[in-house]
Every structure is written in structure tokens, then in C-alpha cells.
Amino acid sequence: MDTTTQSAVQGKRTAASQPFDPSYDPLKDATPGVGKDYAPTYWVATGGEPPEDDGPIEHDIEVDVAIIGAGFTGLTAAIFLAEQHGIKAHVLEANRTSWGCTTRNGGQAQCATGRLKRSQWISRYGLKVAHQLHQECIDAMENFKELIKDIDCEPQPGGHLYIAHRDKVMPTLEKEAKLLRDEFNYDAQILSATDVKRDWVDDKEAAGAMHEPEGIGIHAAKLAFGYHKKARALGAKIHPQSPVQGFETKNGVHYLKTPGGVVKAKAVGIATGGYTSQSLHPQLKNRLLPILSNSIVTRVLTDKEIEACNFQTKQVITDTRILRHYYRRLPDNRVQIGSRSAITGRDAPNKKYESMLISDMHRKFPALKDIQIDFSWWGWVDVSHDMMPRIFQPEAKETVYYALGYGGNGVMYSSQAGRRLAQWIAGKGKELDMPIFTSKLPHPNLFEKVESPVFAPFRRFGQRFLYRWYGLKDEKI
Ligand SMILES: Cc1cc2nc3c(=O)[nH]c(=O)nc-3n(C[C@H](O)[C@H](O)[C@H](O)COP(=O)(O)OP(=O)(O)OC[C@H]3O[C@@H](n4cnc5c(N)ncnc54)[C@H](O)[C@@H]3O)c2cc1C
């Protein structure tokens, strides 16, 4: 072990300096805080002690590369920068390591980039680009499997079960599965309602399903802490309690103001996910719509309850609602389920959102009617205005890069985005040739046509309206 690696491994364990505060709202507040404790998630409660780190920034420093945000994206970017480009980055995190979505998700690693289906890629970009994007997802999945190989993150492999929540969805699902098989050579299979309920899980809503071959459930905190350790072992420095509160660029050099000192960096990678504030960088103002998702975990099910739900599969599951549910049986026989939450940070703690989710779970699994909920939390998902991520250098003259906008599908793709972000920072981004690497995150748009920042102030109003409309489409129309 060389001395750099040794000193990187010997660190300190920075404790929280403030309790968890759930009310942060990226559209209203300047930063997600300083040194806040974790959200009360199942992952944090069962993920073991957070790993050692390099302490908060305590004086002005000069670095080659600063990464903002120590979630899946920032940590994997640091891993790939060190491993593939010989660059030892400094990762600046506002709170504790992996404090954002990374320790709050459903742990479903799916073969996707962004929210759109393959058929939607074809309509938007044409067949050639759709094939490139599909290949990017397949490569990303391989990259992810390679990365988690030596991290004990309780993988639940085998694929993804996409359950039709109503009969009327089945024809569309059958069409998509055929397209996946015939056009993309991706072995998606259709299952009848009887197949699903008999052989997989007795979700009472299931009208059938599509099973796709790729999909892995992981323990979110164990994976994040594994990435963190890997990044430090490779020489990256990770600084919790170091929010970037000011970002100035002068003569091509970046000055990142943190409470303990200014970090002067030659290049900056932004990996702040759904926690990106409006003021972090001018290139990001109004480019993301942060959306809240919530999640609950039940107590451990008894054998009788597992049997009553016929919960045979431990693979990851989602349903076909636009406001989808994501759920699975965890390795310790609890059920985790999540879906949409409030619209604003201030409204998120309102118990009605948790109650909505509990009653959704009861609809699927009446046998779990009175089951105790042991964990309940929520977090901000980074949704881009065209539902596709971007890993890009938004201003050709400035060495600032971002990887953002996975739209609730970042558990797997963030590791590939980290790899792509590292390529950009190392000066190899121009080799990447797909719309997600060659254009900026778009501004809000009207009916997917006119794109403009003038729509930004109306986004939450639009979101409220869309939630009602999607609710009607999902349940009634
Ligand atoms: C409830 C929920 C369920 C989800 N379920 C799934 C799922 O099952 N499958 C899936 O694929 N995806 C899921 N997601 C999305 C997934 O978790 C994210 O796509 C992924 O974690 C994004 O990682 P990230 O590193 O880009 O961002 P994050 O993990 O959000 O990390 C960003 C970090 O940046 C820090 N930060 C922000 N501003 C600053 C600043 N100014 N200075 C310093 N640091 C800053 C934040 O504190 C935060 O820790 C879910 C999300 C939520 C909220």
C-alpha cells in the first residue's frame, strides 16, 4: 500500500453536527444544510457505521478537481477519476456522506437511464440513437455489476418485474416487450395475471406483468458506504459538513466557498442530484424539477403473512402507474414500498402522504392490513424537464461539468454517470456522442414543445395539476 492510500484510509469519522431536518426544499433554500444527520431510513439503521472520512474543510485549499455532492454519482466519479485517469478528487458534501437520495431510495438497480421507455426513445430520437442509449444502459449495468462485486450490499439479482396495475395496460406492455425482444434483443417476457400471482407475488392489483432480465435490488447505505471506502482507498478525499455556499469562476479557476474555507479548483464536477439548489450555479437555475418520493418499510413478515401474499420473489418490482409504486421483499422478509409524496419540502412531513402509501400497500396486499411500519422517509428526486439525464459541460469555456437528472432511476445509472463525469473532467467528454452527453439540461417546456425559463415559476402549479391528471389516468380513465 503506498503512503497516499494509507493516509486516505486512515481518516476520522465526522459525526453529525445537527439533527436531521426534513424540510429542505431545493426550490426555496440555498443549501441542504451543514452537517445534518441522516434521514431515518431502513438503510441507515441497518447499514452499519458510516465510514471514516477526511473531515470538513477547515481552511482554504487548492485542488485539481472538486466534486460537489457525496452520493452515488459523486463517489463513483471520484472512483473512476482515480482508477482510470489518475486524478485524486476532493468530494465536498454538505451533510454526512451519501446524505441525499443515495441513502433514501428503494435500492432498485434497473437497466434504464432517465424515465423514458425504449419506444419513447425511438419516437424522440430515432432508432439509431435508441440503440445507442440501450447499449449505454447495458454497459452501465455491466459497470454496476463490476463495481458492486466486492461490496457487501445484499444484492437481490434476477431481473425486474413490471406489474400491470390494470387490464387496460396489458396491450401496451405486450407491445413494449415485443419491441424489446425484436428490436433490442433484450429478453422481456410477458406473464399473465395467473402466472404472476401463482409464481411470483400475489399483488391483488396485478393484471399481468412484463419480466425483464436485468434488475438487482441492493442495500442502499451499504452500497454507498462501499463506494465511499473504495474512493478513499484510491486516494480521493471526502469532506462532509462542507456545503458549497458560493461558486465563483475567475480566469478559469473556480472558488468554492464552504463554511471552513475556500476550495480553489481547476475543475468542478456537480453531483448534487435532487438536492441542487437554485443558486448553486447559474447553469443549473430552473434546469431540474425536484420531486419528492416517499418510502416505507414494514416490520419483518411472519411465514404466514409471506404465504398470504404469496411473496415468492425477492426481485425488484414496479407497477405501471405513471405515479408508480416500487416495492420488493427485502432479504430480512420486510416489505419496502414507495411512491410519490408531497410537492413542497414544508408539506412533506404531513402524515397524509405516509397514509396514502400505506393504503396503496393494503390494496396490493390486504393481508398486511394492520402491519406495523418500522421505517418511513422521503427524499428529493432529480427530474429533468425532458425526463432524460445529462452528463455534460454546459459552458465550453468553463471546466464545470454535471451529472444530473436521472428521474428516479439513478441507483444503477449513477455509477455510469460517475464514470462519464470522470471522462468529461479528464478531458475525454467530447468522445461521448449521445444526446445525454451533448446537450444541456433543458428549461421547463410547454407540452414538450416550447422550452423556456419563463415557465419556471409555474412548475409547481403545473405539477399539482399533473398529479391530479395522472391520478385520474392511472385509476379511472
Ligand atoms: C424515496 C426515493 C426512492 C428512490 N428509489 C429509487 C430506486 O429504487 N431506484 C433508482 O434507480 N433510483 C431511486 N431513487 C433515485 C436515486 O436514489 C437517485 O437517482 C440517486 O441516489 C442519485 O444519487 P446522486 O449522487 O446523484 O444524488 P444524491 O444522493 O441526492 O446526492 C447529492 C448530494 O449532494 C449534496 N449537496 C447538495 N447541494 C450541495 C452543496 N451546495 N454543497 C455540498 N453538497 C451538496 C447533498 O447533501 C447530497 O448528499 C429514489 C429516490 C428517492 C428519494
Coordinates of C-alpha atoms and ligand atoms in Angstrom, one line a residue:
M1 CA 0.0 0.0 0.0
D2 CA 1.5 3.4 -0.9
T3 CA 1.6 6.3 1.5
T4 CA -1.2 8.2 -0.2
T5 CA -3.5 5.2 0.1
Q6 CA -2.5 4.7 3.7
S7 CA -3.3 8.3 4.7
A8 CA -6.5 8.2 2.7
V9 CA -7.7 5.1 4.5
Q10 CA -6.8 6.4 8.0
G11 CA -9.4 9.1 8.5
K12 CA -11.8 10.4 11.1
R13 CA -15.5 9.7 11.5
T14 CA -17.2 13.0 11.3
A15 CA -20.4 12.9 13.4
A16 CA -23.5 14.9 12.6
S17 CA -23.3 18.5 13.9
Q18 CA -27.1 19.0 13.6
P19 CA -30.1 16.7 13.9
F20 CA -32.0 15.6 10.8
D21 CA -34.2 18.3 9.4
P22 CA -36.7 17.1 6.8
S23 CA -37.9 20.5 5.5
Y24 CA -35.1 21.3 2.9
D25 CA -36.6 22.4 -0.4
P26 CA -34.2 22.9 -3.3
L27 CA -36.5 25.4 -5.0
K28 CA -36.6 27.6 -1.9
D29 CA -33.4 27.1 0.2
A30 CA -29.8 28.0 -0.6
T31 CA -28.1 24.7 0.6
P32 CA -29.3 21.5 2.2
G33 CA -27.6 22.5 5.5
V34 CA -24.3 21.9 7.3
G35 CA -23.5 18.6 8.9
K36 CA -27.1 17.4 9.3
D37 CA -27.8 13.8 10.4
Y38 CA -29.3 11.2 8.1
A39 CA -33.0 10.7 7.3
P40 CA -34.4 7.9 9.4
T41 CA -34.2 5.3 6.7
Y42 CA -34.1 1.5 6.9
W43 CA -30.8 1.6 5.1
V44 CA -29.1 3.9 7.6
A45 CA -30.5 1.9 10.5
T46 CA -29.1 -1.3 9.2
G47 CA -26.1 -0.2 7.1
G48 CA -23.5 -0.1 9.9
E49 CA -21.4 2.8 10.9
P50 CA -20.7 5.4 8.2
P51 CA -17.1 5.0 7.1
E52 CA -14.2 7.2 8.0
D53 CA -13.8 10.4 6.0
D54 CA -11.4 13.4 5.7
G55 CA -13.2 15.8 7.9
P56 CA -14.8 19.1 7.0
I57 CA -12.8 21.7 5.0
E58 CA -11.1 23.8 7.7
H59 CA -9.0 26.3 5.8
D60 CA -8.5 27.5 2.2
I61 CA -7.1 24.7 -0.1
E62 CA -6.1 24.3 -3.7
V63 CA -7.1 21.2 -5.6
D64 CA -7.2 19.9 -9.1
V65 CA -10.7 18.6 -9.1
A66 CA -13.6 19.2 -6.7
I67 CA -16.8 17.2 -6.8
I68 CA -19.8 18.7 -5.1
G69 CA -22.1 16.0 -3.5
A70 CA -21.1 12.7 -2.0
G71 CA -23.9 10.5 -3.2
F72 CA -23.7 7.6 -5.7
T73 CA -22.7 10.0 -8.5
G74 CA -20.0 12.0 -6.7
L75 CA -18.5 8.9 -5.1
T76 CA -18.3 6.9 -8.3
A77 CA -16.9 9.9 -10.2
A78 CA -14.1 10.0 -7.6
I79 CA -13.5 6.3 -8.0
F80 CA -13.3 6.5 -11.8
L81 CA -11.2 9.7 -11.7
A82 CA -8.6 7.9 -9.6
E83 CA -8.8 4.5 -11.2
Q84 CA -9.0 5.4 -14.9
H85 CA -7.5 8.9 -15.1
G86 CA -5.0 9.1 -12.1
I87 CA -6.9 12.1 -10.7
K88 CA -7.5 12.3 -6.9
A89 CA -10.6 14.4 -6.4
H90 CA -11.8 16.2 -3.3
V91 CA -15.5 15.5 -2.7
L92 CA -17.4 18.2 -0.8
E93 CA -20.6 17.1 0.9
A94 CA -23.0 19.5 2.8
N95 CA -24.1 17.0 5.4
R96 CA -22.9 13.4 6.1
T97 CA -21.6 11.2 3.3
S98 CA -24.4 10.0 1.0
W99 CA -26.9 12.0 2.9
G100 CA -29.2 12.7 -0.1
C101 CA -31.2 10.3 -2.2
T102 CA -28.4 7.8 -2.1
T103 CA -29.4 6.6 1.4
R104 CA -33.2 7.1 0.8
N105 CA -34.1 5.2 -2.3
G106 CA -35.8 1.9 -2.9
G107 CA -32.5 0.3 -3.9
Q108 CA -33.8 -0.9 -7.3
A109 CA -31.0 -1.0 -9.8
Q110 CA -32.8 -1.0 -13.2
C111 CA -31.5 -1.1 -16.7
A112 CA -32.6 2.4 -17.5
T113 CA -31.3 6.0 -18.0
G114 CA -34.0 8.5 -17.2
R115 CA -37.7 7.9 -17.2
L116 CA -38.5 7.2 -20.8
K117 CA -39.2 3.7 -22.3
R118 CA -37.4 2.3 -25.3
S119 CA -40.5 3.1 -27.5
Q120 CA -40.3 6.7 -26.3
W121 CA -36.6 6.9 -27.2
I122 CA -37.5 5.8 -30.7
S123 CA -40.2 8.5 -31.2
R124 CA -38.0 11.2 -29.7
Y125 CA -34.5 10.4 -31.1
G126 CA -35.0 7.8 -33.9
L127 CA -33.9 4.1 -34.0
K128 CA -30.1 4.6 -34.2
V129 CA -29.9 6.8 -31.1
A130 CA -32.3 4.5 -29.3
H131 CA -30.0 1.6 -29.9
Q132 CA -27.0 3.6 -28.6
L133 CA -28.9 4.5 -25.5
H134 CA -29.9 0.9 -25.0
Q135 CA -26.2 -0.1 -25.3
E136 CA -25.3 2.6 -22.8
C137 CA -27.8 1.0 -20.3
I138 CA -26.4 -2.5 -20.9
D139 CA -22.8 -1.2 -20.5
A140 CA -23.9 0.7 -17.4
M141 CA -25.4 -2.4 -15.9
E142 CA -22.1 -4.3 -16.5
N143 CA -20.2 -1.4 -15.0
F144 CA -22.5 -1.5 -12.0
K145 CA -22.1 -5.3 -11.5
E146 CA -18.4 -4.9 -11.7
L147 CA -18.4 -2.1 -9.1
I148 CA -20.6 -3.9 -6.6
K149 CA -18.7 -7.3 -6.9
D150 CA -16.6 -6.7 -3.8
I151 CA -19.1 -4.5 -1.9
D152 CA -21.4 -6.4 0.5
C153 CA -24.6 -4.7 -0.4
E154 CA -27.0 -7.6 -0.1
P155 CA -27.7 -7.9 -3.9
Q156 CA -31.1 -9.4 -4.9
P157 CA -30.5 -10.2 -8.6
G158 CA -32.6 -11.9 -11.2
G159 CA -34.4 -9.1 -13.1
H160 CA -37.3 -6.6 -12.8
L161 CA -41.0 -7.4 -12.6
Y162 CA -43.1 -4.7 -14.1
I163 CA -46.6 -5.3 -13.0
A164 CA -49.7 -4.1 -14.9
H165 CA -51.9 -2.5 -12.3
R166 CA -55.0 -2.7 -14.7
D167 CA -56.1 -4.9 -17.5
K168 CA -56.1 -2.0 -20.0
V169 CA -52.3 -1.6 -19.6
M170 CA -51.6 -5.1 -20.9
P171 CA -51.7 -4.4 -24.7
T172 CA -49.1 -1.6 -24.3
L173 CA -46.9 -3.8 -22.1
E174 CA -47.1 -6.6 -24.7
K175 CA -46.1 -4.2 -27.4
E176 CA -43.1 -2.8 -25.4
A177 CA -42.0 -6.4 -24.5
K178 CA -42.1 -7.4 -28.2
L179 CA -40.1 -4.2 -29.2
L180 CA -37.5 -5.1 -26.5
R181 CA -37.1 -8.6 -27.8
D182 CA -37.3 -7.9 -31.6
E183 CA -35.5 -4.6 -31.9
F184 CA -33.1 -4.6 -28.9
N185 CA -32.6 -8.3 -28.5
Y186 CA -33.5 -7.9 -24.8
D187 CA -35.4 -10.8 -23.4
A188 CA -38.5 -9.3 -21.9
Q189 CA -41.3 -11.8 -21.3
I190 CA -45.0 -11.3 -20.7
L191 CA -46.6 -13.0 -17.7
S192 CA -50.4 -13.5 -17.3
A193 CA -52.1 -12.4 -14.1
T194 CA -52.3 -16.1 -13.1
D195 CA -48.6 -16.6 -13.6
V196 CA -47.7 -13.5 -11.6
K197 CA -50.0 -14.4 -8.7
R198 CA -49.1 -18.1 -8.6
D199 CA -45.3 -18.0 -9.3
W200 CA -44.1 -14.5 -8.2
V201 CA -46.3 -12.5 -5.9
D202 CA -50.0 -12.2 -5.2
D203 CA -50.3 -8.5 -5.7
K204 CA -54.1 -8.2 -5.8
E205 CA -53.9 -5.5 -8.5
A206 CA -51.8 -7.5 -10.9
A207 CA -53.4 -7.9 -14.3
G208 CA -50.2 -9.4 -15.7
A209 CA -46.6 -8.3 -16.0
M210 CA -43.5 -7.9 -18.0
H211 CA -40.4 -9.5 -16.7
E212 CA -37.1 -8.1 -17.9
P213 CA -33.8 -9.9 -17.4
E214 CA -31.8 -7.0 -15.8
G215 CA -32.6 -5.7 -12.4
I216 CA -30.9 -6.0 -9.0
G217 CA -32.1 -5.0 -5.5
I218 CA -29.3 -3.6 -3.3
H219 CA -28.9 -2.2 0.2
A220 CA -28.5 1.5 -0.5
A221 CA -26.4 2.5 2.5
K222 CA -24.1 -0.5 2.3
L223 CA -23.5 0.2 -1.4
A224 CA -22.9 4.0 -0.7
F225 CA -20.5 3.3 2.1
G226 CA -18.7 0.7 0.0
Y227 CA -18.3 3.3 -2.8
H228 CA -17.1 5.8 -0.2
K229 CA -14.4 3.4 1.1
K230 CA -13.3 2.5 -2.4
A231 CA -12.9 6.2 -3.4
R232 CA -10.8 6.9 -0.3
A233 CA -8.7 3.8 -0.8
L234 CA -7.9 5.1 -4.3
G235 CA -6.8 8.4 -2.8
A236 CA -9.8 10.6 -3.1
K237 CA -10.6 12.9 -0.1
I238 CA -14.2 13.1 1.2
H239 CA -15.2 16.2 3.2
P240 CA -18.6 16.1 4.9
Q241 CA -20.1 19.1 6.6
S242 CA -18.7 21.2 3.8
P243 CA -21.6 22.8 1.8
V244 CA -20.7 24.9 -1.2
Q245 CA -22.3 28.2 -0.3
G246 CA -20.8 30.3 -3.1
F247 CA -19.4 29.4 -6.5
E248 CA -17.3 31.9 -8.4
T249 CA -15.2 31.4 -11.5
K250 CA -12.3 33.9 -12.2
N251 CA -9.8 33.4 -15.1
G252 CA -10.8 29.8 -15.5
V253 CA -10.3 28.9 -11.8
H254 CA -13.2 28.1 -9.5
Y255 CA -13.6 29.3 -6.0
L256 CA -16.0 27.2 -3.9
K257 CA -16.9 28.9 -0.6
T258 CA -17.5 26.5 2.3
P259 CA -18.0 27.4 6.0
G260 CA -14.4 26.3 6.8
G261 CA -12.6 27.8 3.8
V262 CA -12.5 28.4 0.1
V263 CA -11.7 25.4 -2.2
K264 CA -9.8 26.7 -5.2
A265 CA -10.3 24.1 -8.0
K266 CA -9.1 23.7 -11.6
A267 CA -12.2 21.7 -12.5
V268 CA -15.5 21.0 -10.8
G269 CA -18.0 18.2 -11.1
I270 CA -21.5 18.8 -9.9
A271 CA -23.2 15.7 -8.4
T272 CA -25.9 17.3 -6.2
G273 CA -28.9 15.3 -7.6
G274 CA -32.4 16.4 -6.4
Y275 CA -30.7 18.5 -3.7
T276 CA -29.3 21.0 -6.2
S277 CA -30.4 24.5 -5.1
Q278 CA -31.4 27.2 -7.5
S279 CA -28.4 29.3 -6.5
L280 CA -25.6 26.7 -6.7
H281 CA -24.6 27.6 -10.3
P282 CA -26.2 29.8 -12.9
Q283 CA -26.1 27.0 -15.5
L284 CA -28.4 24.9 -13.2
K285 CA -31.1 27.5 -12.3
N286 CA -34.5 26.1 -13.3
R287 CA -33.0 23.2 -15.1
L288 CA -34.3 20.5 -12.7
L289 CA -37.6 19.8 -11.1
P290 CA -37.0 18.3 -7.7
I291 CA -39.8 15.8 -6.9
L292 CA -40.5 14.2 -3.6
S293 CA -40.8 10.4 -3.3
N294 CA -41.6 8.6 -0.1
S295 CA -40.9 5.1 1.1
I296 CA -41.9 2.8 4.0
V297 CA -40.6 -0.5 5.3
T298 CA -42.8 -2.9 7.4
R299 CA -41.7 -5.0 10.3
V300 CA -40.5 -8.5 9.4
L301 CA -43.3 -10.5 7.9
T302 CA -44.2 -13.9 9.5
D303 CA -44.2 -17.0 7.4
K304 CA -48.0 -16.9 7.4
E305 CA -48.0 -13.3 6.0
I306 CA -45.5 -14.2 3.3
E307 CA -47.7 -17.1 2.4
A308 CA -50.9 -14.9 2.4
C309 CA -49.2 -12.5 0.0
N310 CA -47.5 -15.5 -1.9
F311 CA -44.5 -13.2 -1.8
Q312 CA -42.1 -15.7 -3.5
T313 CA -39.9 -13.4 -5.5
K314 CA -37.2 -11.2 -4.0
Q315 CA -36.7 -9.4 -7.3
V316 CA -37.4 -5.7 -7.7
I317 CA -40.9 -4.8 -8.7
T318 CA -42.6 -1.6 -10.0
D319 CA -46.1 -1.1 -11.3
T320 CA -47.3 0.6 -14.5
R321 CA -48.9 3.7 -12.9
I322 CA -47.4 6.9 -14.1
L323 CA -47.2 7.7 -10.4
R324 CA -45.6 4.3 -10.0
H325 CA -45.1 2.2 -6.9
Y326 CA -41.7 0.5 -6.4
Y327 CA -41.6 -2.4 -4.0
R328 CA -40.0 -5.7 -3.0
R329 CA -39.5 -8.3 -0.3
L330 CA -36.2 -7.4 1.4
P331 CA -33.7 -10.1 2.4
D332 CA -34.9 -10.0 6.0
N333 CA -38.5 -10.5 4.9
R334 CA -39.8 -7.0 5.4
V335 CA -41.7 -5.3 2.6
Q336 CA -40.4 -2.0 1.2
I337 CA -42.7 0.2 -0.9
G338 CA -42.5 3.7 -2.2
S339 CA -44.3 6.2 -4.4
R340 CA -45.0 9.9 -4.9
S341 CA -45.1 12.3 -2.0
A342 CA -45.8 15.9 -1.3
I343 CA -45.0 18.8 -3.7
T344 CA -43.1 21.1 -1.3
G345 CA -40.5 20.4 1.4
R346 CA -42.6 22.1 4.0
D347 CA -45.6 19.8 3.3
A348 CA -43.5 16.6 3.2
P349 CA -43.8 15.7 6.9
N350 CA -47.7 15.8 6.6
K351 CA -48.8 12.3 7.7
K352 CA -51.3 12.1 4.9
Y353 CA -48.6 11.1 2.4
E354 CA -47.5 8.2 4.5
S355 CA -51.2 7.2 5.0
M356 CA -51.7 7.3 1.2
L357 CA -48.8 4.9 0.7
I358 CA -49.9 2.6 3.5
S359 CA -53.4 2.3 1.9
D360 CA -51.8 1.7 -1.5
M361 CA -49.8 -1.2 0.1
H362 CA -53.0 -2.6 1.6
R363 CA -54.7 -2.5 -1.8
K364 CA -52.0 -4.7 -3.2
F365 CA -51.6 -6.9 -0.1
P366 CA -54.8 -6.9 2.1
A367 CA -53.1 -9.5 4.4
L368 CA -50.8 -6.7 5.5
K369 CA -53.7 -4.5 6.7
D370 CA -52.5 -3.8 10.2
I371 CA -48.9 -4.5 9.9
Q372 CA -46.5 -2.2 11.8
I373 CA -44.5 0.3 9.7
D374 CA -41.0 0.4 11.2
F375 CA -39.4 3.0 8.8
S376 CA -40.8 5.9 6.9
W377 CA -38.9 8.6 5.0
W378 CA -38.8 10.7 1.8
G379 CA -36.3 12.4 -0.5
W380 CA -35.9 14.7 -3.5
V381 CA -35.5 13.0 -6.9
D382 CA -33.8 15.0 -9.7
V383 CA -36.2 15.0 -12.6
S384 CA -35.1 16.8 -15.8
H385 CA -37.7 18.6 -17.9
D386 CA -37.4 16.1 -20.7
M387 CA -37.1 13.1 -18.4
M388 CA -33.6 12.2 -19.6
P389 CA -30.3 12.8 -17.6
R390 CA -27.4 14.9 -18.8
I391 CA -23.7 14.4 -18.2
F392 CA -22.3 17.5 -19.8
Q393 CA -20.0 20.5 -19.8
P394 CA -22.7 23.3 -20.1
E395 CA -20.3 26.1 -21.0
A396 CA -17.4 25.2 -23.4
K397 CA -15.0 27.8 -21.9
E398 CA -15.5 26.6 -18.3
T399 CA -14.2 23.5 -16.6
V400 CA -17.5 22.8 -14.9
Y401 CA -19.4 19.6 -15.5
Y402 CA -22.5 18.0 -14.2
A403 CA -24.2 14.6 -14.0
L404 CA -27.9 15.1 -13.1
G405 CA -31.5 14.3 -14.0
Y406 CA -31.9 10.5 -13.6
G407 CA -35.6 11.0 -12.7
G408 CA -35.9 8.3 -10.0
N409 CA -33.8 5.8 -11.9
G410 CA -30.3 6.6 -10.5
V411 CA -29.4 3.7 -8.3
M412 CA -27.8 1.9 -11.2
Y413 CA -27.2 4.6 -13.8
S414 CA -25.5 7.0 -11.3
S415 CA -22.4 4.7 -11.4
Q416 CA -22.2 5.0 -15.2
A417 CA -22.9 8.7 -14.9
G418 CA -20.0 8.9 -12.4
R419 CA -17.8 7.2 -14.9
R420 CA -18.9 9.6 -17.7
L421 CA -18.5 12.6 -15.5
A422 CA -14.9 11.4 -14.8
Q423 CA -14.3 11.2 -18.5
W424 CA -15.5 14.7 -19.0
I425 CA -13.3 16.0 -16.2
A426 CA -10.3 14.2 -17.6
G427 CA -10.8 15.9 -20.9
K428 CA -12.4 13.0 -22.8
G429 CA -16.0 14.1 -22.8
K430 CA -16.0 15.1 -26.4
E431 CA -15.7 11.4 -27.3
L432 CA -19.2 10.8 -25.9
D433 CA -21.7 11.0 -28.6
M434 CA -25.4 10.7 -27.5
P435 CA -27.9 13.4 -26.7
I436 CA -27.4 12.9 -22.9
F437 CA -23.8 13.9 -23.4
T438 CA -24.1 16.6 -26.0
S439 CA -26.7 18.9 -24.7
K440 CA -27.6 20.9 -21.6
L441 CA -30.4 20.0 -19.2
P442 CA -33.4 21.8 -20.8
H443 CA -35.5 24.5 -19.3
P444 CA -39.2 23.8 -18.5
N445 CA -41.3 23.2 -21.5
L446 CA -44.9 23.6 -22.6
F447 CA -46.4 20.3 -24.0
E448 CA -42.8 19.2 -24.8
K449 CA -42.6 21.9 -27.4
V450 CA -41.8 25.4 -26.3
E451 CA -38.8 25.4 -23.9
S452 CA -38.2 28.5 -21.8
P453 CA -37.2 29.6 -18.3
V454 CA -40.3 31.9 -18.2
F455 CA -42.4 28.7 -17.3
A456 CA -40.2 28.1 -14.2
P457 CA -42.3 29.9 -11.6
F458 CA -45.4 27.9 -12.7
R459 CA -43.8 24.5 -12.4
R460 CA -45.3 23.5 -9.0
F461 CA -48.7 24.7 -10.1
G462 CA -48.3 22.5 -13.2
Q463 CA -47.1 19.6 -11.0
R464 CA -50.2 19.8 -8.8
F465 CA -52.3 19.7 -11.9
L466 CA -50.4 16.9 -13.4
Y467 CA -50.6 14.8 -10.3
R468 CA -54.4 15.1 -10.4
W469 CA -54.4 14.2 -14.1
Y470 CA -52.0 11.3 -13.7
G471 CA -54.1 10.0 -10.8
L472 CA -57.2 10.0 -13.0
K473 CA -55.3 8.3 -15.8
D474 CA -53.8 5.7 -13.5
E475 CA -57.0 4.8 -11.7
K476 CA -60.1 5.8 -13.7
I477 CA -59.8 6.8 -17.3
Ligands
LIG1 C1 -37.6 7.8 -1.9 C2 -36.7 7.6 -3.1 C3 -36.7 6.3 -3.7 C4 -35.9 6.1 -4.8 N1 -35.8 4.8 -5.3 C5 -35.0 4.6 -6.4 C6 -34.9 3.2 -6.9 O1 -35.5 2.3 -6.3 N2 -34.2 3.0 -8.0 C7 -33.5 4.0 -8.6 O2 -32.8 3.8 -9.6 N3 -33.5 5.3 -8.1 C8 -34.3 5.6 -7.0 N4 -34.3 6.8 -6.5 C9 -33.4 7.8 -7.0 C10 -31.9 7.6 -6.6 O3 -31.8 7.5 -5.2 C11 -31.0 8.8 -7.1 O4 -31.1 8.8 -8.5 C12 -29.6 8.6 -6.7 O5 -29.4 8.3 -5.4 C13 -28.9 9.9 -7.1 O6 -27.6 10.0 -6.5 P1 -26.8 11.3 -6.6 O7 -25.5 11.0 -6.0 O8 -26.8 11.8 -8.0 O9 -27.6 12.3 -5.7 P2 -27.8 12.4 -4.1 O10 -27.7 11.0 -3.5 O11 -29.1 13.1 -3.8 O12 -26.6 13.2 -3.5 C14 -26.5 14.6 -3.7 C15 -25.7 15.1 -2.5 O13 -25.3 16.5 -2.8 C16 -25.3 17.1 -1.6 N5 -25.3 18.6 -1.9 C17 -26.3 19.3 -2.4 N6 -26.0 20.6 -2.5 C18 -24.8 20.7 -2.0 C19 -23.9 21.8 -1.8 N7 -24.2 23.1 -2.2 N8 -22.7 21.6 -1.3 C20 -22.3 20.3 -1.0 N9 -23.1 19.2 -1.1 C21 -24.3 19.4 -1.6 C22 -26.5 16.6 -0.8 O14 -26.4 16.8 0.5 C23 -26.5 15.2 -1.2 O15 -25.9 14.3 -0.3 C24 -35.1 7.1 -5.3 C25 -35.1 8.4 -4.7 C26 -35.8 8.6 -3.6 C27 -35.8 9.9 -2.9

